[in-house]
XYZ file of C-alpha atoms in Angstrom:
232
model
C -140.041 38.324 -3.353
C -139.220 41.184 -5.708
C -142.372 40.715 -7.768
C -144.426 40.432 -4.603
C -142.996 43.671 -3.241
C -143.734 45.392 -6.557
C -147.306 44.098 -6.551
C -147.887 45.468 -3.050
C -146.453 48.853 -4.032
C -148.790 48.913 -7.038
C -151.738 48.454 -4.663
C -152.424 44.799 -5.460
C -153.505 42.112 -3.019
C -151.418 38.928 -3.148
C -153.761 35.963 -3.073
C -151.185 33.211 -3.340
C -147.435 32.584 -3.761
C -146.438 29.232 -5.269
C -142.847 28.007 -4.994
C -141.079 25.487 -7.228
C -138.551 23.998 -4.786
C -137.645 26.392 -1.992
C -140.313 28.061 0.159
C -140.087 31.670 1.336
C -140.951 30.942 4.987
C -137.583 31.814 6.512
C -136.754 34.910 4.485
C -140.378 36.025 4.713
C -139.608 37.237 8.253
C -138.408 40.397 6.504
C -141.409 40.774 4.189
C -145.108 41.225 4.701
C -146.161 38.587 2.174
C -148.127 35.327 2.390
C -146.142 32.163 3.029
C -145.540 30.290 -0.204
C -147.158 26.919 -0.945
C -146.196 24.117 -3.318
C -148.043 23.242 -6.506
C -149.958 20.382 -4.843
C -151.407 22.795 -2.274
C -152.167 25.334 -4.997
C -154.211 22.724 -6.879
C -156.233 21.995 -3.737
C -156.664 25.463 -2.254
C -157.142 27.457 -5.440
C -159.523 25.712 -7.847
C -159.401 25.960 -11.618
C -160.955 29.064 -13.132
C -162.445 29.797 -16.558
C -161.466 33.441 -16.221
C -159.596 35.153 -13.391
C -159.696 38.929 -13.183
C -156.163 39.053 -11.886
C -152.477 39.092 -12.759
C -150.084 36.162 -12.538
C -146.479 37.190 -11.817
C -143.668 34.694 -12.065
C -139.910 34.228 -12.230
C -138.511 31.454 -14.420
C -134.908 30.278 -14.255
C -135.236 26.633 -15.314
C -137.390 24.489 -17.630
C -139.105 23.047 -14.544
C -140.146 26.516 -13.397
C -141.386 27.273 -16.916
C -143.575 24.165 -16.766
C -144.908 25.230 -13.352
C -145.755 28.708 -14.654
C -147.508 27.153 -17.645
C -149.613 24.915 -15.393
C -150.692 27.875 -13.265
C -151.546 29.925 -16.356
C -153.698 27.089 -17.723
C -155.294 26.513 -14.330
C -156.215 30.070 -13.411
C -156.557 31.799 -16.818
C -155.432 35.267 -15.642
C -156.214 38.345 -17.695
C -152.560 39.354 -17.543
C -149.468 37.196 -17.050
C -145.982 38.682 -16.509
C -143.036 36.275 -16.408
C -139.399 37.310 -15.931
C -136.835 34.967 -17.470
C -133.076 34.963 -17.060
C -131.035 36.146 -20.026
C -129.963 32.575 -20.755
C -133.543 31.777 -21.788
C -134.151 32.208 -25.518
C -137.505 33.115 -27.042
C -137.841 29.489 -28.178
C -137.361 28.237 -24.617
C -139.834 30.725 -23.157
C -142.350 29.581 -25.772
C -142.849 26.431 -23.684
C -144.974 28.707 -21.489
C -147.540 28.540 -24.301
C -147.242 24.859 -25.225
C -150.631 23.194 -25.425
C -152.560 26.454 -25.101
C -154.507 28.642 -27.498
C -152.795 31.776 -26.211
C -151.631 32.738 -29.683
C -155.292 33.172 -30.659
C -156.500 34.867 -27.483
C -153.539 36.792 -26.061
C -151.057 39.431 -27.034
C -147.396 38.772 -26.247
C -144.677 41.342 -25.725
C -141.055 40.695 -24.720
C -138.747 43.379 -23.399
C -135.327 43.577 -21.794
C -134.941 44.705 -18.184
C -131.913 45.492 -16.018
C -132.403 45.255 -12.274
C -130.399 48.407 -11.668
C -132.679 50.517 -13.885
C -135.662 49.905 -11.620
C -134.182 50.416 -8.183
C -132.416 47.057 -7.906
C -128.976 46.651 -6.376
C -127.629 43.691 -8.404
C -126.232 43.116 -11.882
C -129.194 40.921 -12.826
C -130.622 41.200 -16.348
C -133.769 39.498 -17.578
C -136.316 39.228 -20.342
C -139.869 40.086 -19.311
C -142.596 38.180 -21.146
C -145.978 39.929 -20.978
C -149.221 38.178 -21.975
C -152.591 39.947 -21.929
C -156.036 39.153 -23.283
C -156.587 40.662 -26.726
C -159.954 41.982 -25.563
C -158.199 44.193 -23.004
C -156.623 46.110 -25.900
C -153.767 47.418 -23.768
C -151.633 50.100 -25.353
C -147.918 49.375 -25.575
C -147.236 52.548 -23.582
C -149.412 51.143 -20.791
C -147.462 47.894 -20.693
C -143.939 49.255 -21.049
C -142.701 50.949 -17.908
C -140.642 54.019 -18.699
C -137.170 54.194 -17.235
C -137.149 56.296 -14.095
C -134.040 57.327 -12.200
C -134.322 54.859 -9.323
C -130.703 53.774 -9.263
C -129.220 52.985 -5.900
C -126.203 51.155 -4.568
C -125.839 47.761 -2.911
C -125.408 49.414 0.495
C -128.988 50.732 0.398
C -130.323 47.193 0.085
C -128.650 45.776 3.170
C -131.638 46.547 5.387
C -133.503 43.838 3.430
C -131.025 41.079 4.272
C -130.292 38.826 7.207
C -126.719 38.454 8.332
C -125.239 35.181 9.519
C -124.604 35.769 13.222
C -122.317 32.747 13.442
C -119.857 34.044 10.846
C -117.055 36.579 10.928
C -113.970 37.382 8.885
C -110.341 37.657 9.943
C -109.561 40.796 7.985
C -111.737 43.478 6.436
C -109.216 44.139 3.666
C -110.224 42.082 0.599
C -107.511 39.866 -0.874
C -106.831 39.650 -4.595
C -107.715 36.424 -6.447
C -105.355 33.487 -6.197
C -103.727 32.206 -9.415
C -106.476 30.623 -11.500
C -109.224 31.858 -9.190
C -112.251 33.503 -10.835
C -113.291 36.930 -9.545
C -117.032 37.426 -10.134
C -118.153 40.578 -11.969
C -118.388 43.615 -9.636
C -116.510 41.770 -6.849
C -113.445 43.559 -5.491
C -111.672 40.617 -3.870
C -112.039 37.791 -1.351
C -112.057 37.358 2.419
C -111.722 34.270 4.604
C -114.966 33.678 6.480
C -114.945 31.678 9.682
C -118.286 30.002 10.303
C -118.913 28.639 13.795
C -122.146 26.752 13.074
C -121.700 22.966 13.195
C -118.012 23.267 14.040
C -115.497 25.711 12.652
C -115.360 26.065 8.883
C -113.266 28.478 6.871
C -114.628 29.526 3.492
C -113.252 31.955 0.941
C -116.029 34.396 -0.005
C -116.178 37.217 -2.573
C -116.532 40.829 -1.406
C -118.563 43.548 -3.132
C -118.269 47.288 -2.735
C -121.328 48.777 -1.059
C -121.198 51.749 -3.444
C -121.488 49.469 -6.495
C -123.753 46.528 -7.418
C -124.128 43.008 -6.067
C -123.929 39.803 -8.131
C -126.555 38.425 -10.481
C -128.042 35.855 -8.103
C -129.932 34.081 -10.882
C -126.602 32.972 -12.347
C -124.996 32.085 -9.013
C -124.936 28.661 -7.414
C -126.213 28.175 -3.867
C -122.756 28.591 -2.325
C -122.050 31.701 -4.427
C -125.129 33.470 -3.125
C -123.378 34.126 0.180
C -120.960 37.044 0.055
C -119.651 40.004 2.020
C -120.135 43.700 1.402
C -117.537 46.365 2.110
C -119.624 49.177 3.551
């Protein structure tokens, strides 16, 4: 979603969004982007190309996603390919994006470090951006590397882009300190007991983040850890 929003702001037209496992159909109610399709649909609806005058943007957080990105690169042959990889991915692992290709002979590769917060993000996410471009484009490094601009904002400013769970509430808006042996995620200020009324009544202990600070790095969080509360 983040790359799609950036592409729209840059004036690009999104032709297709391909998902690995989870589609964007539900969360897309908040975004003006095409509904994502799986790789099988992408193979059918978007035929192979010898040269595509376009840009492929992707996010990789697992070897399977790296393989999917590689297949799309080989299939569509974009002039520029920009892939963001979590910090846990080494250069050797990201090199699987090039396996079986002649990209080393035809493309220029640049890697650079990016923090979400430096570009207007509201989480602690950090990533490596891998940038491939055709050698014949002869792009200057200054053209590729985006200069740091003061776009910093707090977690509170990003809440308009989220959907709350209407069936959940908490007993107390004062965060509790961690229990003995309990791990407090970075940037979290404590925990609250959430009472969820969907499918019966369930009580879950959730982390709380200060709205004036940053949210968690969602790329490192499990599915259950991606749900949290914000102290506004």
